[in-house]
Tab-separated table of C-alpha atoms and ligand atoms in Angstrom:
chain	number	residue	atom	x	y	z
A	1	MET	CA	1.098	8.203	46.456
A	2	SER	CA	-1.119	7.591	43.412
A	3	LYS	CA	0.864	7.206	40.154
A	4	PRO	CA	0.757	10.188	37.803
A	5	LYS	CA	-1.709	9.612	34.956
A	6	ALA	CA	0.162	8.992	31.357
A	7	PRO	CA	-0.572	11.581	28.950
A	8	LYS	CA	-3.018	10.666	26.151
A	9	ILE	CA	-2.610	11.114	22.501
A	10	GLY	CA	-5.342	11.082	20.048
A	11	PHE	CA	-4.428	10.041	16.124
A	12	VAL	CA	-6.036	10.192	13.281
A	13	SER	CA	-4.470	8.802	10.127
A	14	LEU	CA	-5.743	9.603	6.625
A	15	GLY	CA	-4.022	8.524	3.178
A	16	CYS	CA	-2.209	5.775	1.549
A	17	PRO	CA	-0.429	2.860	3.478
A	18	LYS	CA	2.446	4.950	3.336
A	19	ALA	CA	1.310	7.301	5.660
A	20	LEU	CA	0.109	4.326	7.782
A	21	VAL	CA	3.514	3.282	8.114
A	22	ASP	CA	4.412	6.956	9.256
A	23	SER	CA	1.469	6.802	11.531
A	24	GLU	CA	2.754	3.670	13.046
A	25	ARG	CA	6.468	5.011	13.544
A	26	ILE	CA	5.123	8.120	15.344
A	27	LEU	CA	2.956	6.066	18.051
A	28	SER	CA	6.088	3.778	18.620
A	29	GLN	CA	8.342	6.624	19.419
A	30	LEU	CA	5.375	8.184	21.475
A	31	ARG	CA	4.314	4.819	23.432
A	32	ALA	CA	8.410	4.421	24.084
A	33	GLU	CA	8.208	7.760	25.994
A	34	GLY	CA	5.413	6.522	27.970
A	35	TYR	CA	2.185	8.096	26.346
A	36	GLU	CA	-0.722	6.373	25.457
A	37	THR	CA	-3.200	6.442	22.840
A	38	ALA	CA	-6.810	7.875	23.673
A	39	ALA	CA	-9.747	5.814	21.971
A	40	ASP	CA	-11.776	9.371	21.315
A	41	TYR	CA	-11.205	12.907	21.205
A	42	ALA	CA	-12.428	13.807	24.582
A	43	GLY	CA	-10.077	11.269	26.170
A	44	ALA	CA	-7.024	12.900	24.594
A	45	ASP	CA	-4.791	15.751	25.888
A	46	VAL	CA	-3.509	16.291	22.223
A	47	VAL	CA	-4.537	15.076	18.750
A	48	VAL	CA	-2.292	14.281	15.897
A	49	VAL	CA	-3.738	14.505	12.485
A	50	ASN	CA	-1.410	12.599	10.071
A	51	THR	CA	-2.634	14.123	6.589
A	52	CYS	CA	-2.812	13.238	2.870
A	53	GLY	CA	-2.348	16.136	0.469
A	54	PHE	CA	-2.322	14.084	-3.000
A	55	LEU	CA	-5.732	14.788	-4.745
A	56	ASP	CA	-7.923	17.693	-3.901
A	57	SER	CA	-10.341	15.551	-2.509
A	58	ALA	CA	-7.716	14.131	-0.039
A	59	ARG	CA	-6.883	17.832	0.988
A	60	GLU	CA	-10.340	18.422	1.656
A	61	GLU	CA	-10.624	15.287	3.859
A	62	SER	CA	-7.776	16.184	5.595
A	63	LEU	CA	-8.711	19.612	6.150
A	64	ALA	CA	-12.058	18.702	7.530
A	65	ALA	CA	-10.397	16.124	9.865
A	66	ILE	CA	-8.326	19.038	11.284
A	67	GLY	CA	-11.470	20.992	11.747
A	68	GLU	CA	-13.143	17.877	13.434
A	69	ALA	CA	-10.162	17.356	15.835
A	70	LEU	CA	-10.119	21.096	16.526
A	71	ALA	CA	-13.855	21.191	17.287
A	72	GLU	CA	-13.856	18.053	19.230
A	73	ASN	CA	-10.657	18.370	21.129
A	74	GLY	CA	-9.139	22.089	20.667
A	75	ARG	CA	-5.408	20.924	20.916
A	76	VAL	CA	-4.351	19.519	17.423
A	77	ILE	CA	-0.952	19.128	15.764
A	78	VAL	CA	-0.959	18.335	11.992
A	79	THR	CA	1.625	16.295	10.044
A	80	GLY	CA	1.988	14.258	6.888
A	81	CYS	CA	1.878	15.185	3.269
A	82	LEU	CA	-0.286	18.177	3.623
A	83	GLY	CA	1.882	19.409	6.470
A	84	ALA	CA	4.359	20.396	3.592
A	85	GLU	CA	1.903	23.384	2.821
A	86	ALA	CA	1.765	24.912	6.345
A	87	GLU	CA	0.301	27.982	5.152
A	88	THR	CA	-2.778	26.519	3.736
A	89	ILE	CA	-3.549	24.653	7.110
A	90	ARG	CA	-2.725	27.860	9.022
A	91	ALA	CA	-5.308	29.835	6.776
A	92	ALA	CA	-8.020	27.268	7.379
A	93	HIS	CA	-7.259	26.444	11.025
A	94	PRO	CA	-5.334	29.218	12.577
A	95	GLY	CA	-5.754	27.363	15.968
A	96	VAL	CA	-3.731	24.430	15.029
A	97	LEU	CA	-0.778	24.039	17.677
A	98	ALA	CA	2.074	22.694	15.198
A	99	VAL	CA	2.173	21.782	11.689
A	100	THR	CA	5.007	19.594	10.615
A	101	GLY	CA	5.642	17.780	7.045
A	102	PRO	CA	5.924	14.263	5.679
A	103	HIS	CA	8.496	12.126	7.418
A	104	GLN	CA	9.642	14.675	10.090
A	105	TYR	CA	9.022	12.147	13.031
A	106	GLU	CA	11.125	14.275	15.456
A	107	ALA	CA	9.196	17.279	14.684
A	108	VAL	CA	5.858	15.771	15.401
A	109	VAL	CA	7.316	13.961	18.462
A	110	GLY	CA	8.930	17.406	19.541
A	111	ALA	CA	5.602	19.125	19.105
A	112	VAL	CA	3.957	16.548	21.195
A	113	HIS	CA	6.488	17.127	23.993
A	114	GLU	CA	5.762	20.822	23.986
A	115	ALA	CA	2.180	20.204	23.699
A	116	VAL	CA	1.861	17.628	26.359
A	117	PRO	CA	5.264	16.669	28.149
A	118	PRO	CA	6.398	13.112	28.604
A	119	LEU	CA	6.076	11.727	32.300
A	120	HIS	CA	9.426	10.210	32.259
A	121	ASP	CA	12.126	9.208	30.197
A	122	PRO	CA	11.876	7.057	27.271
A	123	PHE	CA	11.766	3.455	28.640
A	124	VAL	CA	11.969	1.111	25.783
A	125	ASP	CA	10.347	-1.745	27.317
A	126	LEU	CA	7.126	0.020	27.231
A	127	VAL	CA	7.209	-0.789	23.287
A	128	PRO	CA	5.796	-4.030	22.128
A	129	PRO	CA	8.731	-6.041	20.023
A	130	GLN	CA	6.853	-5.102	16.872
A	131	GLY	CA	6.441	-1.475	17.515
A	132	VAL	CA	2.973	-0.129	17.531
A	133	LYS	CA	1.021	-1.260	14.538
A	134	LEU	CA	-2.394	0.168	13.254
A	135	THR	CA	-3.026	-2.513	10.708
A	136	PRO	CA	-4.373	-6.064	12.254
A	137	ARG	CA	-1.539	-8.225	14.172
A	138	HIS	CA	-0.756	-10.709	11.456
A	139	TYR	CA	0.076	-8.545	8.703
A	140	ALA	CA	2.124	-5.390	8.472
A	141	TYR	CA	3.641	-2.721	6.067
A	142	LEU	CA	7.267	-2.724	5.293
A	143	LYS	CA	8.362	0.574	3.909
A	144	ILE	CA	11.640	-0.050	2.025
A	145	SER	CA	12.141	3.547	0.810
A	146	GLU	CA	10.750	7.162	0.674
A	147	GLY	CA	10.629	9.740	-2.160
A	148	CYS	CA	10.793	9.145	-5.965
A	149	ASN	CA	12.939	9.975	-8.749
A	150	HIS	CA	10.332	10.123	-11.176
A	151	ARG	CA	8.404	13.128	-12.279
A	152	CYS	CA	4.969	11.875	-13.522
A	153	SER	CA	3.193	14.890	-14.750
A	154	PHE	CA	0.246	14.047	-12.584
A	155	CYS	CA	2.067	13.606	-9.273
A	156	ILE	CA	3.228	15.748	-6.728
A	157	ILE	CA	4.769	13.360	-4.378
A	158	PRO	CA	8.447	13.968	-5.346
A	159	ARG	CA	7.929	17.516	-4.226
A	160	LEU	CA	6.062	16.653	-1.046
A	161	ARG	CA	8.378	13.617	0.056
A	162	GLY	CA	11.777	14.230	-2.144
A	163	ASP	CA	13.875	12.010	-3.894
A	164	LEU	CA	14.181	8.369	-3.581
A	165	ALA	CA	15.922	7.618	-0.292
A	166	SER	CA	16.298	3.904	0.376
A	167	ARG	CA	16.828	2.171	3.565
A	168	ASP	CA	19.524	-0.156	4.006
A	169	ALA	CA	18.622	-3.749	3.438
A	170	GLY	CA	20.183	-4.939	6.891
A	171	ASP	CA	17.735	-2.085	8.599
A	172	VAL	CA	14.486	-3.220	6.541
A	173	LEU	CA	15.415	-6.996	7.344
A	174	ARG	CA	15.998	-6.540	10.818
A	175	GLU	CA	12.612	-4.730	10.942
A	176	ALA	CA	10.729	-7.487	8.912
A	177	GLU	CA	12.322	-10.033	11.394
A	178	ARG	CA	11.105	-8.179	14.557
A	179	LEU	CA	7.741	-8.304	12.892
A	180	ALA	CA	7.484	-11.822	11.955
A	181	ARG	CA	8.923	-12.800	15.607
A	182	ALA	CA	6.070	-10.581	16.863
A	183	GLY	CA	3.533	-12.912	14.882
A	184	VAL	CA	3.009	-11.000	11.655
A	185	ARG	CA	2.682	-13.721	9.012
A	186	GLU	CA	2.322	-11.324	5.959
A	187	LEU	CA	4.564	-8.518	5.076
A	188	LEU	CA	3.473	-5.865	2.395
A	189	VAL	CA	6.527	-4.368	0.932
A	190	ILE	CA	5.846	-0.493	0.015
A	191	SER	CA	7.410	2.538	-1.288
A	192	GLN	CA	6.740	5.049	-4.083
A	193	ASP	CA	8.816	2.914	-6.764
A	194	THR	CA	9.754	-0.577	-5.318
A	195	SER	CA	11.715	-1.437	-8.481
A	196	ALA	CA	14.015	1.579	-7.858
A	197	TYR	CA	15.056	0.347	-4.339
A	198	GLY	CA	18.596	0.943	-3.701
A	199	VAL	CA	19.425	3.061	-6.668
A	200	ASP	CA	20.377	6.080	-4.636
A	201	LEU	CA	22.396	3.944	-2.327
A	202	ARG	CA	24.255	2.521	-5.303
A	203	TYR	CA	22.954	-0.969	-4.124
A	204	ARG	CA	25.537	-0.781	-1.307
A	205	SER	CA	25.738	-3.700	1.073
A	206	SER	CA	24.732	-3.921	4.701
A	207	ASP	CA	25.095	-6.569	7.402
A	208	TRP	CA	22.209	-8.976	8.187
A	209	HIS	CA	23.186	-11.800	10.644
A	210	GLY	CA	26.772	-11.614	9.668
A	211	ARG	CA	26.404	-11.796	5.938
A	212	PRO	CA	26.477	-8.471	3.349
A	213	VAL	CA	22.930	-7.928	1.635
A	214	ALA	CA	22.624	-5.656	-1.191
A	215	ALA	CA	20.159	-2.949	-1.125
A	216	ARG	CA	18.759	-4.362	-4.485
A	217	LEU	CA	15.292	-5.506	-4.803
A	218	THR	CA	16.244	-9.102	-5.783
A	219	ASP	CA	18.697	-9.457	-2.904
A	220	LEU	CA	16.179	-7.845	-0.444
A	221	CYS	CA	13.339	-10.185	-1.620
A	222	THR	CA	15.491	-13.201	-1.349
A	223	ALA	CA	16.464	-12.301	2.197
A	224	LEU	CA	12.915	-11.615	3.023
A	225	GLY	CA	11.944	-15.011	1.365
A	226	GLU	CA	13.989	-16.696	4.387
A	227	LEU	CA	11.784	-15.207	6.988
A	228	GLY	CA	8.811	-17.907	6.510
A	229	VAL	CA	5.963	-15.153	6.168
A	230	TRP	CA	4.029	-13.900	3.002
A	231	VAL	CA	5.899	-11.416	0.901
A	232	ARG	CA	3.822	-9.020	-0.914
A	233	LEU	CA	5.336	-6.469	-3.252
A	234	HIS	CA	3.472	-3.419	-4.314
A	235	TYR	CA	4.144	-0.459	-6.519
A	236	VAL	CA	6.433	-2.440	-8.552
A	237	TYR	CA	7.288	-0.810	-11.975
A	238	PRO	CA	8.238	-3.024	-14.783
A	239	TYR	CA	11.885	-2.204	-15.135
A	240	PRO	CA	13.859	-5.147	-16.905
A	241	HIS	CA	15.003	-6.472	-13.363
A	242	VAL	CA	11.592	-6.973	-12.309
A	243	ASP	CA	11.912	-10.270	-14.181
A	244	GLU	CA	14.530	-11.416	-11.708
A	245	LEU	CA	11.476	-11.768	-9.114
A	246	ILE	CA	9.547	-14.197	-11.175
A	247	PRO	CA	11.874	-17.141	-10.189
A	248	LEU	CA	11.586	-15.982	-6.582
A	249	MET	CA	7.793	-16.124	-6.833
A	250	ALA	CA	8.094	-19.785	-8.882
A	251	GLU	CA	10.360	-21.000	-5.793
A	252	GLY	CA	7.356	-19.629	-3.372
A	253	LYS	CA	9.835	-17.098	-1.610
A	254	VAL	CA	7.574	-14.439	-2.372
A	255	LEU	CA	3.914	-14.483	-2.871
A	256	PRO	CA	3.055	-14.647	-6.936
A	257	TYR	CA	1.535	-11.257	-6.700
A	258	LEU	CA	2.778	-7.997	-8.557
A	259	ASP	CA	1.200	-4.596	-7.979
A	260	VAL	CA	2.211	-2.761	-11.376
A	261	PRO	CA	0.851	0.544	-11.642
A	262	PHE	CA	0.385	0.775	-15.348
A	263	GLN	CA	-1.919	4.043	-15.587
A	264	HIS	CA	-2.465	3.662	-19.245
A	265	ALA	CA	-1.736	1.734	-22.277
A	266	SER	CA	-1.733	4.348	-24.981
A	267	PRO	CA	2.076	5.525	-25.673
A	268	LYS	CA	1.122	8.912	-26.310
A	269	ILE	CA	-0.991	9.313	-22.961
A	270	LEU	CA	2.069	7.526	-21.115
A	271	ARG	CA	4.483	9.956	-22.500
A	272	ALA	CA	2.310	12.843	-21.552
A	273	MET	CA	2.068	11.343	-18.019
A	274	LYS	CA	5.940	10.891	-18.012
A	275	ARG	CA	5.611	7.478	-16.725
A	276	PRO	CA	8.638	5.642	-15.759
A	277	ALA	CA	9.073	2.421	-18.179
A	278	ALA	CA	6.573	4.039	-20.627
A	279	GLU	CA	8.001	2.334	-23.495
A	280	ALA	CA	8.100	-1.078	-21.899
A	281	LYS	CA	6.680	-3.754	-24.139
A	282	THR	CA	4.330	-4.633	-21.119
A	283	LEU	CA	2.160	-7.386	-22.900
A	284	GLN	CA	5.081	-9.543	-23.931
A	285	ARG	CA	6.287	-8.955	-20.419
A	286	ILE	CA	3.158	-10.107	-18.669
A	287	ARG	CA	2.885	-13.228	-20.813
A	288	ASP	CA	6.396	-14.375	-20.165
A	289	TRP	CA	6.030	-13.814	-16.553
A	290	ARG	CA	2.721	-15.794	-16.349
A	291	ALA	CA	4.465	-18.487	-18.715
A	292	ALA	CA	7.066	-18.880	-15.798
A	293	VAL	CA	4.373	-18.518	-12.959
A	294	PRO	CA	1.044	-19.693	-14.241
A	295	GLU	CA	-0.717	-18.450	-10.717
A	296	LEU	CA	0.616	-14.970	-10.711
A	297	THR	CA	-1.799	-12.542	-9.930
A	298	ILE	CA	-1.262	-8.959	-11.460
A	299	ARG	CA	-2.798	-5.783	-9.934
A	300	SER	CA	-2.880	-2.507	-11.453
A	301	THR	CA	-4.457	1.124	-11.368
A	302	PHE	CA	-5.334	3.431	-14.081
A	303	ILE	CA	-6.510	6.814	-14.661
A	304	VAL	CA	-8.918	7.697	-17.402
A	305	GLY	CA	-9.590	10.987	-18.756
A	306	PHE	CA	-5.968	12.244	-18.647
A	307	PRO	CA	-6.050	15.534	-20.480
A	308	GLY	CA	-5.520	14.830	-24.188
A	309	GLU	CA	-6.978	11.513	-23.847
A	310	THR	CA	-8.976	10.694	-27.007
A	311	GLU	CA	-11.543	8.196	-27.683
A	312	GLN	CA	-9.027	6.176	-29.684
A	313	ASP	CA	-6.372	6.551	-26.842
A	314	PHE	CA	-9.234	5.122	-24.558
A	315	GLN	CA	-9.990	2.471	-26.803
A	316	THR	CA	-6.513	1.361	-26.879
A	317	LEU	CA	-6.366	1.105	-23.193
A	318	LEU	CA	-9.564	-1.128	-23.362
A	319	ASP	CA	-7.810	-3.442	-26.096
A	320	TRP	CA	-5.023	-3.599	-24.193
A	321	LEU	CA	-7.001	-4.470	-21.027
A	322	GLU	CA	-8.549	-7.303	-22.825
A	323	GLU	CA	-5.291	-8.823	-23.821
A	324	ALA	CA	-3.547	-8.327	-20.416
A	325	GLU	CA	-6.303	-10.168	-18.738
A	326	LEU	CA	-5.033	-8.315	-15.210
A	327	ASP	CA	-6.520	-9.973	-12.312
A	328	ARG	CA	-7.322	-6.824	-9.811
A	329	VAL	CA	-7.554	-3.363	-11.105
A	330	GLY	CA	-8.419	-0.123	-9.691
A	331	CYS	CA	-9.241	2.974	-11.738
A	332	PHE	CA	-9.498	6.700	-11.028
A	333	ARG	CA	-10.964	9.439	-12.861
A	334	TYR	CA	-8.211	12.032	-13.578
A	335	GLU	CA	-8.442	14.837	-10.877
A	336	ALA	CA	-6.185	17.823	-11.036
A	337	VAL	CA	-3.683	17.788	-8.192
A	338	ARG	CA	-2.738	21.422	-7.003
A	339	ASP	CA	0.952	22.215	-8.622
A	340	ALA	CA	1.042	19.219	-10.662
A	341	ALA	CA	2.627	19.725	-14.359
A	342	ALA	CA	-0.436	17.833	-15.873
A	343	ASN	CA	-2.678	20.681	-15.116
A	344	ALA	CA	-1.001	22.621	-17.855
A	345	LEU	CA	-1.642	20.295	-20.585
A	346	PRO	CA	-4.404	20.916	-23.326
A	347	GLY	CA	-6.987	18.768	-23.976
A	348	ALA	CA	-9.098	18.512	-20.709
A	349	VAL	CA	-11.366	15.803	-20.946
A	350	PRO	CA	-14.998	16.886	-19.774
A	351	GLU	CA	-16.275	15.170	-16.694
A	352	GLU	CA	-19.395	13.487	-18.314
A	353	ILE	CA	-16.793	11.770	-20.446
A	354	LYS	CA	-14.525	11.033	-18.052
A	355	GLU	CA	-17.440	9.266	-16.169
A	356	ASP	CA	-18.519	7.474	-19.195
A	357	ARG	CA	-15.199	6.179	-19.729
A	358	TRP	CA	-14.722	5.132	-16.259
A	359	HIS	CA	-17.864	3.056	-16.357
A	360	ARG	CA	-17.204	1.130	-19.289
A	361	PHE	CA	-13.414	0.499	-18.178
A	362	MET	CA	-14.960	-1.018	-14.965
A	363	ALA	CA	-17.459	-2.986	-16.931
A	364	ALA	CA	-14.595	-4.510	-19.199
A	365	GLN	CA	-12.540	-5.231	-16.158
A	366	GLN	CA	-15.595	-6.851	-14.245
A	367	ALA	CA	-15.976	-9.401	-16.940
A	368	ILE	CA	-12.253	-10.047	-16.833
A	369	SER	CA	-11.888	-10.670	-13.258
A	370	ALA	CA	-15.207	-12.527	-13.050
A	371	ARG	CA	-13.667	-14.568	-16.057
A	372	ARG	CA	-10.229	-15.122	-14.300
A	373	LEU	CA	-11.919	-15.795	-10.714
A	374	LYS	CA	-14.238	-18.595	-12.288
A	375	ARG	CA	-11.184	-20.606	-13.570
A	376	LYS	CA	-10.470	-21.090	-9.553
A	377	VAL	CA	-13.520	-22.864	-8.828
A	378	GLY	CA	-12.511	-26.683	-7.753
A	379	SER	CA	-8.710	-25.605	-7.194
A	380	GLU	CA	-7.122	-25.491	-3.840
A	381	ILE	CA	-5.454	-22.256	-2.683
A	382	ASP	CA	-3.995	-20.886	0.818
A	383	VAL	CA	-5.940	-18.554	2.789
A	384	ILE	CA	-4.918	-16.240	5.661
A	385	VAL	CA	-7.804	-15.530	8.006
A	386	ASP	CA	-8.494	-11.907	8.664
A	387	GLU	CA	-11.336	-11.821	10.632
A	388	LEU	CA	-14.294	-13.911	12.251
A	389	ASP	CA	-17.673	-12.982	11.437
A	390	GLY	CA	-20.046	-14.992	13.601
A	391	GLU	CA	-19.430	-18.456	12.273
A	392	GLN	CA	-17.925	-17.876	9.076
A	393	ALA	CA	-14.229	-16.664	8.413
A	394	LEU	CA	-13.203	-14.099	6.007
A	395	GLY	CA	-9.868	-14.103	4.506
A	396	ARG	CA	-7.587	-13.664	1.631
A	397	SER	CA	-5.493	-15.629	-0.693
A	398	ALA	CA	-2.120	-14.703	-2.291
A	399	ALA	CA	-4.184	-13.055	-5.044
A	400	ASP	CA	-5.550	-10.500	-2.706
A	401	ALA	CA	-3.967	-7.370	-0.619
A	402	PRO	CA	-5.655	-6.466	2.266
A	403	GLU	CA	-8.188	-3.472	1.670
A	404	ILE	CA	-7.549	-3.214	-1.928
A	405	ASP	CA	-8.431	-6.812	-3.415
A	406	GLY	CA	-11.243	-9.166	-3.109
A	407	ARG	CA	-11.962	-11.400	-0.147
A	408	VAL	CA	-12.272	-15.453	0.295
A	409	TYR	CA	-15.160	-16.383	2.491
A	410	LEU	CA	-14.382	-19.750	4.120
A	411	ALA	CA	-17.407	-22.006	4.943
A	412	ALA	CA	-18.670	-22.286	8.603
A	413	GLY	CA	-18.555	-25.907	9.665
A	414	ALA	CA	-16.328	-28.140	11.408
A	415	PRO	CA	-12.936	-26.695	11.858
A	416	PRO	CA	-10.257	-27.642	9.397
A	417	ARG	CA	-7.331	-30.574	10.034
A	418	GLY	CA	-4.920	-28.994	12.200
A	419	ALA	CA	-7.051	-26.536	14.061
A	420	ARG	CA	-9.786	-26.118	16.871
A	421	LYS	CA	-10.905	-23.072	15.442
A	422	LEU	CA	-9.717	-20.309	13.211
A	423	VAL	CA	-8.159	-17.321	14.240
A	424	PRO	CA	-6.745	-14.115	12.528
A	425	GLY	CA	-3.491	-14.988	10.957
A	426	THR	CA	-4.192	-18.713	10.694
A	427	ILE	CA	-3.163	-20.008	6.698
A	428	VAL	CA	-5.448	-22.396	6.126
A	429	ARG	CA	-5.638	-25.020	2.812
A	430	ALA	CA	-9.190	-24.524	1.144
A	431	ARG	CA	-11.109	-25.451	-1.744
A	432	VAL	CA	-12.700	-22.925	-3.947
A	433	THR	CA	-16.463	-23.574	-4.326
A	434	ASP	CA	-17.812	-20.382	-5.998
A	435	ALA	CA	-16.627	-17.113	-7.285
A	436	ASP	CA	-17.972	-13.867	-8.356
A	437	GLU	CA	-16.377	-10.493	-10.186
A	438	TYR	CA	-14.381	-9.953	-6.854
A	439	ASP	CA	-14.448	-12.743	-4.392
A	440	LEU	CA	-14.044	-16.391	-3.957
A	441	TRP	CA	-16.026	-18.719	-1.487
A	442	ALA	CA	-14.014	-21.928	-0.279
A	443	GLU	CA	-14.232	-24.453	2.348
A	444	PRO	CA	-11.440	-25.055	4.761
A	445	LEU	CA	-9.628	-28.117	4.315
A	446	ALA	CA	-6.439	-28.154	6.757
A	447	VAL	CA	-4.264	-25.481	8.568
A	448	GLN	CA	-0.927	-25.068	6.974
B	501	SF4	S1	6.609	7.030	-9.737
B	501	SF4	FE1	5.398	8.881	-10.688
B	501	SF4	S2	3.260	8.671	-9.563
B	501	SF4	FE2	4.742	7.630	-8.330
B	501	SF4	S3	5.653	8.588	-6.948
B	501	SF4	FE3	6.938	8.959	-8.369
B	501	SF4	S4	6.248	10.730	-9.605
B	501	SF4	FE4	4.641	10.054	-8.213
């Protein structure tokens, strides 16, 4: 008798790295239950679309993706942030089989069971030890909490995802260890507000290898630093205790990299945004951090054209940027988010002014970035190889997070000491030979 064919799931994952982690969890669970993933719509018994509902443009993209999946396959389950608005989805696409909100793993999996029943009972051995990952094998996102206790006026994430809910440190560490054992060499720590980790748990301790580890960022990072992999911190707000992370960077326990979403520098705009740590003396903090760890990379994101932003506020931002000399910066033109408090603020900035400020901001930052990268020419850095492109290897240094920062192009030629050839995940020592505004070129020396 021939073996019954495993049901196949199509999966479309939209949105931020946090949504990607959700997708991985759902897929891990389905894989454990004997489902397979389909490479295209045609081969899928049902398609799950994990949506993003943050900006209007993301909502449109999500609705379009649902429409495409319906047209191509016809059997569609929707989950993720936009899933919190079932009526919107059903109004646009009445044919969807089910709609579930963010982090409702059981509900999505239940909807899949209903649409395409599993072949047999869960059989854990079907899951690879690291779960199912959508990122390349050598790096992985590690989500340490969900939700957020802040109420930034432009953001609806707390409404979509709820208040901060941290995972116990032991739970996070076990996942991190599993990933490291499965070959992951770089962990990207994510959440909505990494600095607030554990506040909701009152920093309670949990067991990891017979010892208590507190749900506090410094304690968690210290323990993560023992795993022997790169640890990169995202979405860190400049609360005072962030200073405690700097010694861990100086000791090489976590990467000297901080992703701090400053969003603006004008105190007036920061207050209107209701940003956490709006009053922090950030320039002095940055100076102190860099004095302790000179190779520290600081990445940030900003919004220009927020309601009420005057030319003077914008100039304050440009001056701050010049002083702060951040390494990596993303900039968004302010866009109204449905139901966000900021929509009611007076002083909407006309689109052409937003556009003009965005270009001026990017030009200023490009010059800063080019200046900072040029200083690296001649130095030696560690590079993690991401992919091979013919003879050339493309990688990233400690200063580059995947997808959002620059790249390091490793020169083709004889393999470096310690390797017959470079493969993704190899960490190689390299000498920087050239730089432009975003990327570096380097020659590999020896495998680390
Ligand atoms: S800190 Fe602000 S922007 Fe970030 S998730 Fe919380 S409310 Fe939204």
